XYZ file of N, CA and C in Angstrom:
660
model
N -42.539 8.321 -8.834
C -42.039 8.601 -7.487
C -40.627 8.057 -7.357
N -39.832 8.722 -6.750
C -38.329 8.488 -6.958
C -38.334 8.189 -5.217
N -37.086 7.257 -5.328
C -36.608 6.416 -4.379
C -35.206 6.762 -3.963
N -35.106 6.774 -2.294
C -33.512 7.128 -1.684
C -32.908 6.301 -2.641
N -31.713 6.523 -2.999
C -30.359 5.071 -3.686
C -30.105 4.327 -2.081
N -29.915 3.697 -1.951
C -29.539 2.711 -0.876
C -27.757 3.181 -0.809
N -27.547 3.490 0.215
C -25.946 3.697 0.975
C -25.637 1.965 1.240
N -24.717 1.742 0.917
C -23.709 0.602 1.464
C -22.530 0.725 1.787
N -22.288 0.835 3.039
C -20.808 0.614 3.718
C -20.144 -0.824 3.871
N -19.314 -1.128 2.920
C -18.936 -2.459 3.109
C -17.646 -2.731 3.946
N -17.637 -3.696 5.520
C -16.285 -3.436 6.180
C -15.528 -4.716 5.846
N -14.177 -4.581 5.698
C -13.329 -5.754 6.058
C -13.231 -6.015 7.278
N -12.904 -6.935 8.542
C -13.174 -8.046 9.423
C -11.997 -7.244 10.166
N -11.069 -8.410 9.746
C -10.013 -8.439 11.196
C -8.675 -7.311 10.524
N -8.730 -6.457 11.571
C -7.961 -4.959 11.021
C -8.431 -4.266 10.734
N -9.992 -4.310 10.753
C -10.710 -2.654 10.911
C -11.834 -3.111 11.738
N -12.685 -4.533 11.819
C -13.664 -4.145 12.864
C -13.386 -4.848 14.284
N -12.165 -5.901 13.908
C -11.660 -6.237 15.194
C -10.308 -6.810 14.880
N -9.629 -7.088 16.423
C -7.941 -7.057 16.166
C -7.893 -8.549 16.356
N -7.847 -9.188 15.528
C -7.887 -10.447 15.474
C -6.125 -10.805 15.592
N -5.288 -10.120 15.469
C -3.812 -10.771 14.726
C -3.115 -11.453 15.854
N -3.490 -11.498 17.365
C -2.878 -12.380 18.089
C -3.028 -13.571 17.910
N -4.169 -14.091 17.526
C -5.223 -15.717 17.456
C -4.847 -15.938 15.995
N -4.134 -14.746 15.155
C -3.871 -15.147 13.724
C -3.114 -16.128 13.287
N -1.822 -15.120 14.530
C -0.651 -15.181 14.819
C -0.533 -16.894 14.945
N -0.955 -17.044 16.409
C -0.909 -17.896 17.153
C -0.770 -19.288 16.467
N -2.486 -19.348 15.597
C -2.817 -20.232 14.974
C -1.628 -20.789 13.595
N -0.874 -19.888 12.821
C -0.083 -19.715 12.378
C 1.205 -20.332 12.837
N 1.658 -20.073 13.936
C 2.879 -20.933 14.082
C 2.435 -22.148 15.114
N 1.384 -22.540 14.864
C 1.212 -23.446 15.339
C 0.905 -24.572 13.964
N 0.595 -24.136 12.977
C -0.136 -24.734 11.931
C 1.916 -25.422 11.118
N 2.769 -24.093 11.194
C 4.156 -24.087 11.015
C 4.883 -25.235 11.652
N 4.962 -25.348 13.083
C 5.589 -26.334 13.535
C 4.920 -27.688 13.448
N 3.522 -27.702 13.292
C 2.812 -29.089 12.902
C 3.422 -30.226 11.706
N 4.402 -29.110 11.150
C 4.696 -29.661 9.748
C 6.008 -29.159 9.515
N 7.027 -28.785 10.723
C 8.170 -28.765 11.221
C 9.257 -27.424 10.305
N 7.846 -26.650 9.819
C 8.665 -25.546 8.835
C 8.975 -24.293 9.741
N 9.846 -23.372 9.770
C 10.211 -22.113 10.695
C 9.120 -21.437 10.561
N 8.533 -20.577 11.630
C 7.301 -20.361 11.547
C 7.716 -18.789 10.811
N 7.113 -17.929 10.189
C 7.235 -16.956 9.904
C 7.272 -15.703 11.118
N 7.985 -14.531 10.526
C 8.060 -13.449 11.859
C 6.557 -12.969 11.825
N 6.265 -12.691 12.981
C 4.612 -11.669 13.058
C 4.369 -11.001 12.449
N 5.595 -10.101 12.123
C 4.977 -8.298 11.175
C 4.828 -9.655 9.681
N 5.557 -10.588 9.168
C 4.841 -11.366 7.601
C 3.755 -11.659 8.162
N 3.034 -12.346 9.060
C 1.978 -12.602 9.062
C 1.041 -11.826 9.232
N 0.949 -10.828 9.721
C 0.350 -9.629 9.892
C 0.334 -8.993 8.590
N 1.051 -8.467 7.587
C 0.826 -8.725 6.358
C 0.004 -9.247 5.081
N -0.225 -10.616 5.823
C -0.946 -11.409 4.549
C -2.353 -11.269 5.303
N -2.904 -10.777 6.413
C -4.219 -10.682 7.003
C -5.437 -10.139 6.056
N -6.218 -10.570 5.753
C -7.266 -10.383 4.593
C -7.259 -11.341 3.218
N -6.072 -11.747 3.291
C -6.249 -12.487 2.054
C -6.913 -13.679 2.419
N -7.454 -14.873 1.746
C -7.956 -16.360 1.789
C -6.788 -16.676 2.145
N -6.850 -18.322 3.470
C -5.935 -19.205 3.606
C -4.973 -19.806 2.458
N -5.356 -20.095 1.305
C -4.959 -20.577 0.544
C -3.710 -19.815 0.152
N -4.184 -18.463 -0.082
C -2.980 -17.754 -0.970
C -1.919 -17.090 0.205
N -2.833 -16.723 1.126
C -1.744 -16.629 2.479
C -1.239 -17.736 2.825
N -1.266 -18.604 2.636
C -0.489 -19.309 3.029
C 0.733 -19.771 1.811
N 0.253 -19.559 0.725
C 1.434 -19.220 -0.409
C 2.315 -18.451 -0.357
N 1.587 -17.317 -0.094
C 2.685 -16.163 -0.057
C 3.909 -16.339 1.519
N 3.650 -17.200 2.490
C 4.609 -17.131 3.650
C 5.450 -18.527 3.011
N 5.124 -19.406 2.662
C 5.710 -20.612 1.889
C 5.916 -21.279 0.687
N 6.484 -20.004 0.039
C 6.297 -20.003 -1.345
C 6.777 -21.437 -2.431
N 7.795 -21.705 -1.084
C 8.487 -23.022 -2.000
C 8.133 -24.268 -2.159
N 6.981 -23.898 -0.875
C 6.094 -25.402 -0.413
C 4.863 -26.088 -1.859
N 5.566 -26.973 -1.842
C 4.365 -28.051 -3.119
C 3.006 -27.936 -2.541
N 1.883 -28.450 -3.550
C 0.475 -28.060 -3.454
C 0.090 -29.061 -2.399
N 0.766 -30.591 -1.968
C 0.461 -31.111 -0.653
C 0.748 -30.434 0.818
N 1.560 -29.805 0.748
C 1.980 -29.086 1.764
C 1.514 -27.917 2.539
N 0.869 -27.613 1.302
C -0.070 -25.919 1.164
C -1.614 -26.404 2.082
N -1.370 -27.377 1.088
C -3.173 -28.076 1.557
C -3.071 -28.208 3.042
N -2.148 -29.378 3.392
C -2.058 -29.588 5.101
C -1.825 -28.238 5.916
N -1.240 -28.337 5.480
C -0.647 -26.874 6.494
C -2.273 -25.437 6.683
N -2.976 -25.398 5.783
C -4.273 -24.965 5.786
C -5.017 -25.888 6.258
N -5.038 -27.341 5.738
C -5.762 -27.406 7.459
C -5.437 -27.415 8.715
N -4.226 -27.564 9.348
C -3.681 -27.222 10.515
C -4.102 -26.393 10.676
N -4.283 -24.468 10.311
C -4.291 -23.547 10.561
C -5.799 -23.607 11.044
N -6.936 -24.170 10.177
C -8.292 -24.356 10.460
C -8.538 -24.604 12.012
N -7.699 -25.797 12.197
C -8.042 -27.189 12.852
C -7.631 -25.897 14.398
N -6.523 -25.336 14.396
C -5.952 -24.295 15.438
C -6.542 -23.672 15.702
N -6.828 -22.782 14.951
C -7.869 -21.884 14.940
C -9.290 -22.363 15.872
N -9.388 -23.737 15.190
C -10.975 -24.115 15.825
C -10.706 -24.305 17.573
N -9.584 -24.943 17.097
C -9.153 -25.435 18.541
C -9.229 -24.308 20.005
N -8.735 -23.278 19.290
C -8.643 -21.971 20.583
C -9.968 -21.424 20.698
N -10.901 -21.701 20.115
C -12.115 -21.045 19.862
C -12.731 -22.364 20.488
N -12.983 -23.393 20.584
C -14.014 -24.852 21.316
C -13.090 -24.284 22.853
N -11.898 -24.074 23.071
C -11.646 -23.732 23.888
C -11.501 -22.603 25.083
N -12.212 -21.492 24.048
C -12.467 -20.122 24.453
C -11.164 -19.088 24.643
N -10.204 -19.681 23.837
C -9.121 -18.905 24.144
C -8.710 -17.622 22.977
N -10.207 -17.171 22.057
C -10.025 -16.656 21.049
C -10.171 -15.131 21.528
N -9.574 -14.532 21.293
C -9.322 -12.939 21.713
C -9.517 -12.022 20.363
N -10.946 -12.103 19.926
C -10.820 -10.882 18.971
C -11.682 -9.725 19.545
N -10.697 -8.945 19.682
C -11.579 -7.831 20.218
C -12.264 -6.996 19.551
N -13.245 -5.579 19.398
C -13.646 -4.772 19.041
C -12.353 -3.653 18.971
N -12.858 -3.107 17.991
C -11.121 -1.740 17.872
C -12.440 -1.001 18.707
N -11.500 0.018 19.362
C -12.046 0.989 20.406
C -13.115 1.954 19.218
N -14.453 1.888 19.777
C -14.997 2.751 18.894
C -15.837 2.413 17.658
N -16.092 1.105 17.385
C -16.133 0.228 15.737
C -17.727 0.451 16.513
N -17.910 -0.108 17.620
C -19.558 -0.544 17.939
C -20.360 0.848 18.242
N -20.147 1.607 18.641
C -21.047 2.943 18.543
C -20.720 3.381 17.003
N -19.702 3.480 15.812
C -19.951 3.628 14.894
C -21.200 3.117 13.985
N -21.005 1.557 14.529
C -21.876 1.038 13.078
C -23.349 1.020 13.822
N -23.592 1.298 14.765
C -24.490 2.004 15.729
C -25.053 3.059 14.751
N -24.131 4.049 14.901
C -24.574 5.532 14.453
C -25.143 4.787 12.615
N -24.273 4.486 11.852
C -24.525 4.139 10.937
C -26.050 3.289 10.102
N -26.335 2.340 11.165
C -26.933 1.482 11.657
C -28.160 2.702 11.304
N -28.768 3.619 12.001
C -29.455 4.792 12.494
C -29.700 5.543 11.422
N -28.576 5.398 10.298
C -28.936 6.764 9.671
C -28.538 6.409 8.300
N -29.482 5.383 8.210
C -29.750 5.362 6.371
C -28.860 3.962 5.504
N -28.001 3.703 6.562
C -26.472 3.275 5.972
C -27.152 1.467 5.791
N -27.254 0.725 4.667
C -27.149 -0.456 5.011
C -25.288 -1.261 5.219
N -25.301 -2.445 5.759
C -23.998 -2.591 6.258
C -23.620 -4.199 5.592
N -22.384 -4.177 5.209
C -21.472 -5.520 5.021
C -20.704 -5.821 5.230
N -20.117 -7.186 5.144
C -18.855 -7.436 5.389
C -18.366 -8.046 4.465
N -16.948 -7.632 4.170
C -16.016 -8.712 2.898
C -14.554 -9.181 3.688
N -14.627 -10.207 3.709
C -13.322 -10.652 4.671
C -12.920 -11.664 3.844
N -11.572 -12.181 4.546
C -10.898 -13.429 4.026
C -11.715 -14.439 5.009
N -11.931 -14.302 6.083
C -12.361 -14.985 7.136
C -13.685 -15.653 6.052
N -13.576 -17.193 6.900
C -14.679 -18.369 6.551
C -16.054 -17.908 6.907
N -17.290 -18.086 6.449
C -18.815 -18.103 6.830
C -18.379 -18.258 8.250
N -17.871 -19.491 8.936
C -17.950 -20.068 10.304
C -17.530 -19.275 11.194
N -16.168 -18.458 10.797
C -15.512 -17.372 11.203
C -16.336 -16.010 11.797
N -16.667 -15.582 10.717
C -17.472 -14.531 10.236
C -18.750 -14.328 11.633
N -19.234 -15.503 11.010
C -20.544 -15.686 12.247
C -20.051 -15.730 13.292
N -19.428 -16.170 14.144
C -19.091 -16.174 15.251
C -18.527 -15.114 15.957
N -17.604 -14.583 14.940
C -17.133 -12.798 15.793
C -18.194 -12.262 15.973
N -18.849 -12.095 14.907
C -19.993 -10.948 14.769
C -21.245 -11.260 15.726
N -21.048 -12.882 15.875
C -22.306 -13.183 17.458
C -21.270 -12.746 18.700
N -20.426 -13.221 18.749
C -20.177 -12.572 20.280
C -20.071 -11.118 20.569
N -19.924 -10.260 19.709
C -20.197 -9.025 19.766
C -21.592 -8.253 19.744
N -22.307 -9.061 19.488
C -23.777 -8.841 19.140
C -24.006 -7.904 17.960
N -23.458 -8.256 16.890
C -23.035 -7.678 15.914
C -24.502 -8.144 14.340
N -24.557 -9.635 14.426
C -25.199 -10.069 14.083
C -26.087 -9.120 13.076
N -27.343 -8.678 13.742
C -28.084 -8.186 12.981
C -27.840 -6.859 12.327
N -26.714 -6.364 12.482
C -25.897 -4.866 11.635
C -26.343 -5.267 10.232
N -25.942 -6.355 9.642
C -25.260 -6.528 8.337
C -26.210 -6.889 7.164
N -26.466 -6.870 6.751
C -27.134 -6.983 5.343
C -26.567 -8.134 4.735
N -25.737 -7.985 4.045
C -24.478 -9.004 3.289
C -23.491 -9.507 4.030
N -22.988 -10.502 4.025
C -21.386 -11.169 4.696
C -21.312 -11.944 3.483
N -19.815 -11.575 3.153
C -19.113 -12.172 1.863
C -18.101 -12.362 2.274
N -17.098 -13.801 2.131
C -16.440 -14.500 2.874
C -15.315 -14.933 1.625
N -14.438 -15.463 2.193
C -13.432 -16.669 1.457
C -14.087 -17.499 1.224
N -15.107 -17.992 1.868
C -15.950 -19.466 1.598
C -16.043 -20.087 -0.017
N -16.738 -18.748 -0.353
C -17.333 -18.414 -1.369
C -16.908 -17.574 -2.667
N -15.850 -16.718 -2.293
C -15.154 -16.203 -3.662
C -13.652 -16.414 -3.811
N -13.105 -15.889 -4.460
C -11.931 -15.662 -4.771
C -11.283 -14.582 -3.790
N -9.991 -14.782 -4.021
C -8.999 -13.870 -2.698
C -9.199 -12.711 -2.918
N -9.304 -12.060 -2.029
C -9.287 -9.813 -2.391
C -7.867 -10.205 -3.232
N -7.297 -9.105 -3.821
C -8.812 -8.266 -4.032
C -9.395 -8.017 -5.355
N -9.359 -9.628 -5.835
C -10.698 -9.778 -6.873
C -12.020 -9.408 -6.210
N -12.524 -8.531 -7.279
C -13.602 -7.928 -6.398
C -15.467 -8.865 -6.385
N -14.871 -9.967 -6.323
C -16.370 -10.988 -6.375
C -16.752 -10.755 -5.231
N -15.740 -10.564 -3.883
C -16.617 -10.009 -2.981
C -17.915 -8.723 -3.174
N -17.264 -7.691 -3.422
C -18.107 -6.709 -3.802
C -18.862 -6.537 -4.798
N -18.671 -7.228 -5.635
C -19.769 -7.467 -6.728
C -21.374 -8.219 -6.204
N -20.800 -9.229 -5.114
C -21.518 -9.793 -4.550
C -22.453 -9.102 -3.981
N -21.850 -8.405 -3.113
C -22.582 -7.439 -1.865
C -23.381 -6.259 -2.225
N -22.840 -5.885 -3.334
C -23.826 -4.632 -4.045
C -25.296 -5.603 -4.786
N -24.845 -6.137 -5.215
C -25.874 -7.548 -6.007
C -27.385 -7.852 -4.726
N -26.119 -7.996 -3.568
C -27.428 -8.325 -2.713
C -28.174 -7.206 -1.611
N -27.448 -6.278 -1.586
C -27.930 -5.377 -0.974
C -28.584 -4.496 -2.001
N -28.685 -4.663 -3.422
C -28.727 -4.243 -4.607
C -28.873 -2.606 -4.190
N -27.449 -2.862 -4.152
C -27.146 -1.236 -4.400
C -25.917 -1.087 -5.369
N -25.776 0.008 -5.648
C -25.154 0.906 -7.112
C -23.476 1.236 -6.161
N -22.453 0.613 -7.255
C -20.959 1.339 -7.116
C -20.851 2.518 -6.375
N -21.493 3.280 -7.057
C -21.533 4.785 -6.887
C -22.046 4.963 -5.674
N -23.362 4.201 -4.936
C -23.634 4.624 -3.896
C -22.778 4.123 -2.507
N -21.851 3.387 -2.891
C -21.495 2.135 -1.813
C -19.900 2.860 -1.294
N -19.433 2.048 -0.496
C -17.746 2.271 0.554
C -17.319 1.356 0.648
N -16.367 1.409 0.514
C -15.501 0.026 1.013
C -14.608 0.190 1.889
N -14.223 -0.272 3.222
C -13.616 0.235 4.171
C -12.861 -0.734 4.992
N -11.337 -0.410 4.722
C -10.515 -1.349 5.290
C -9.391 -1.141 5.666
N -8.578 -2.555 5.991
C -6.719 -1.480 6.802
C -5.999 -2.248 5.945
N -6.103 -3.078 4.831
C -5.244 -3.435 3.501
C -5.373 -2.875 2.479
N -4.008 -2.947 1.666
C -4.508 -2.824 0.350
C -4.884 -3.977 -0.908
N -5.175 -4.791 0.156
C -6.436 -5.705 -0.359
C -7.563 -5.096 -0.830
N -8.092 -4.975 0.289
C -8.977 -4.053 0.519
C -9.568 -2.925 -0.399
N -8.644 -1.858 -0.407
C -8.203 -0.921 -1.542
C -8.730 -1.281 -2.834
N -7.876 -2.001 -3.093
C -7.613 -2.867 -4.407
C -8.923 -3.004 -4.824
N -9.651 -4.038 -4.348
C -10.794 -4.853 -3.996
C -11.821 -3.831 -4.568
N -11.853 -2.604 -3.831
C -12.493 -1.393 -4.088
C -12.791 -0.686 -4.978
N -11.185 -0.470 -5.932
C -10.966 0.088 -7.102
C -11.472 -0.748 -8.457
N -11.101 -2.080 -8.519
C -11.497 -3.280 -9.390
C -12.945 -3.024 -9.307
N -13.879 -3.008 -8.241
C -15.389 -3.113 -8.618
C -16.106 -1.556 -8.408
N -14.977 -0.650 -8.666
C -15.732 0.408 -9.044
C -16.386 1.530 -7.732
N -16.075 0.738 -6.684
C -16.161 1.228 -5.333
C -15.314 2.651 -4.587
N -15.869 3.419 -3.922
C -14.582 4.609 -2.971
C -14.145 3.348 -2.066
N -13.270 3.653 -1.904
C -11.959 3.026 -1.043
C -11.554 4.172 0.177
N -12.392 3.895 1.496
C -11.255 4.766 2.639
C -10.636 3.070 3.247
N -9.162 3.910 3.399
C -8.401 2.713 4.334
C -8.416 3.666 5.868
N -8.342 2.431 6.968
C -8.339 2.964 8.251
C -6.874 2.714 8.342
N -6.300 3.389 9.789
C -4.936 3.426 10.009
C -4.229 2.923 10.875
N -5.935 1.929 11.690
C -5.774 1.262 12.502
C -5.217 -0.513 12.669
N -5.217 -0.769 11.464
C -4.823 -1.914 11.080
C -3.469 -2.354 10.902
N -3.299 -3.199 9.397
C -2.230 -3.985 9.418
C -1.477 -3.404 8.505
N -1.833 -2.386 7.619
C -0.969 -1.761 6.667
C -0.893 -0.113 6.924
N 0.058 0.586 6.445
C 0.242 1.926 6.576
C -0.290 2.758 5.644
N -0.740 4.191 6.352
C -1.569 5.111 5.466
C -0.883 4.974 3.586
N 0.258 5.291 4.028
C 0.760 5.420 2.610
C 0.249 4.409 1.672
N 0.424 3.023 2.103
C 0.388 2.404 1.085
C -1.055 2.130 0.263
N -2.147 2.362 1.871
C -3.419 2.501 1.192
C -3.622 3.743 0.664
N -3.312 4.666 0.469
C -3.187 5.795 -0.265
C -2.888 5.523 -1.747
N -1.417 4.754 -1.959
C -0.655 4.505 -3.035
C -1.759 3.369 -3.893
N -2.324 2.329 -2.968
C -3.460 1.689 -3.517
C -4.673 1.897 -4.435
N -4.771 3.438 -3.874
C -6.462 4.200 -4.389
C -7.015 4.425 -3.671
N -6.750 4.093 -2.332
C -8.077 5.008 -1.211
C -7.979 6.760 -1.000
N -9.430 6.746 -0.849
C -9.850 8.262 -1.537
C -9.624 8.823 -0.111
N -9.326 8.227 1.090
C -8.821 9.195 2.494
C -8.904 8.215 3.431
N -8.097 8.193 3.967
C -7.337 7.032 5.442
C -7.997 7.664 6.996
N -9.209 7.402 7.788
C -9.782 7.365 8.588
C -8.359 7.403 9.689
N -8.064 7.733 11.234
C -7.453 8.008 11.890
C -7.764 7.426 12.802
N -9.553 7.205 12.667
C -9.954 7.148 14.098
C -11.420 6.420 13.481
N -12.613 5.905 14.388
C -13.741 5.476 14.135
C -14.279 6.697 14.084
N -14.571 7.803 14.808
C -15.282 9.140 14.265
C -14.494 9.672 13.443
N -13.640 10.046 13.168
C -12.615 10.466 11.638
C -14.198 9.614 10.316
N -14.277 8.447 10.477
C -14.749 7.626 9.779
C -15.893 8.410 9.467
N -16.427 8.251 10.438
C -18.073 8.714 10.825
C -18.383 9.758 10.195
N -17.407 10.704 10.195
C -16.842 11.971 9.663
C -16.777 12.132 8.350
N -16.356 10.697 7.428
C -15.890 10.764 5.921
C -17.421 9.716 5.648
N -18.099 9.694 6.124
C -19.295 8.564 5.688
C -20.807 10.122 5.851
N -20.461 11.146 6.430
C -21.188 11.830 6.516
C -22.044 12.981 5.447
């Protein structure tokens, strides 16, 4: 007796299932002046969104020694936590993400997440949205290496034990992308995020979503 293959849609976090980059932002030049360095412009930080703290924070301060790297990541933590004990964290839903993974949810699809964002992170968007029980897998920075080494997705197929072939990877970097291609995954990039069609195109994604039903549309 033969068995459905299991569907896996795997999403990246902040830039395709919510717009996290104000609180990114924020946390960011706040983590900058803690340690009296020029804070970077928005569109760089907006940029390095998906990668782990560690290497984002390399890539905006490249010249900075490995003590510097360290503090300055925890500042960014410590900020971060700070606007969030304080309720001042604004990640919203992109218009449309929650009746998607709804529909998805409904029709066969099991669901993940691969982000740069921490376990602590992770959980918490996905509870205030009531997001929670969507997901199958959450694969984090915690735990692997930066996108887009693909230990995330190696991970997530492992535990949702499903097959390359049957799975998606779906994001607005070409992290993301990347991430996708390395473990053997289709790659759609959305267009709603932090990088432009082209470049997730130029990356390897097999078609750039427009919209959350565009999506719905290429998952069908």
């Amino acid at each position: 007796m033969s068995t459905a293959p299991i569907r896996l849609a795997v999403f990246d976090c902040d830039g395709t299932l919510v717009d996290g980059q104000a609180d990114i932002c924020a946390a960011m030049e706040a983590a900058f002046a803690e340690h009296g360095l020029p804070a970077p412009e928005r569109h760089a930080i907006r940029r390095i969104v998906g990668l782990s703290l560690p290497v984002a924070m390399r890539r905006l301060v490249p010249e900075a020694d490995a003590s510097l790297l360290h503090a300055a990541c925890d500042s960014y933590k410590l900020a971060f936590r700070t606007m969030r004990e304080r309720g001042q964290l604004s990640e919203p839903l992109f218009p449309g993400i929650a009746p998607l993974l709804d529909h998805l949810a409904t029709s066969g699809w099991h669901l993940g997440v691969a982000t740069g964002k921490s376990d602590r992170g992770l959980r918490n968007v996905l509870a205030v949205h009531g997001l929670s029980d969507h997901f199958v897998t959450l694969q984090t920075a915690d735990r692997h290496p930066s996108k887009p080494h693909p230990a995330m997705l190696d991970a997530a197929l492992a535990e949702a034990c499903a097959l390359p072939g049957d799975s998606v990877m779906i994001g607005d970097t070409t992290y993301d992308i990347a991430m996708a291609v390395a473990a053997g995954v289709r790659a759609i990039g959305v267009a709603w995020g932090y990088h432009e069609a082209d470049e997730l195109f130029a990356a390897g994604a097999d078609a750039v979503a427009q919209t959350p039903d565009e999506l719905q549309d290429l998952l069908a």
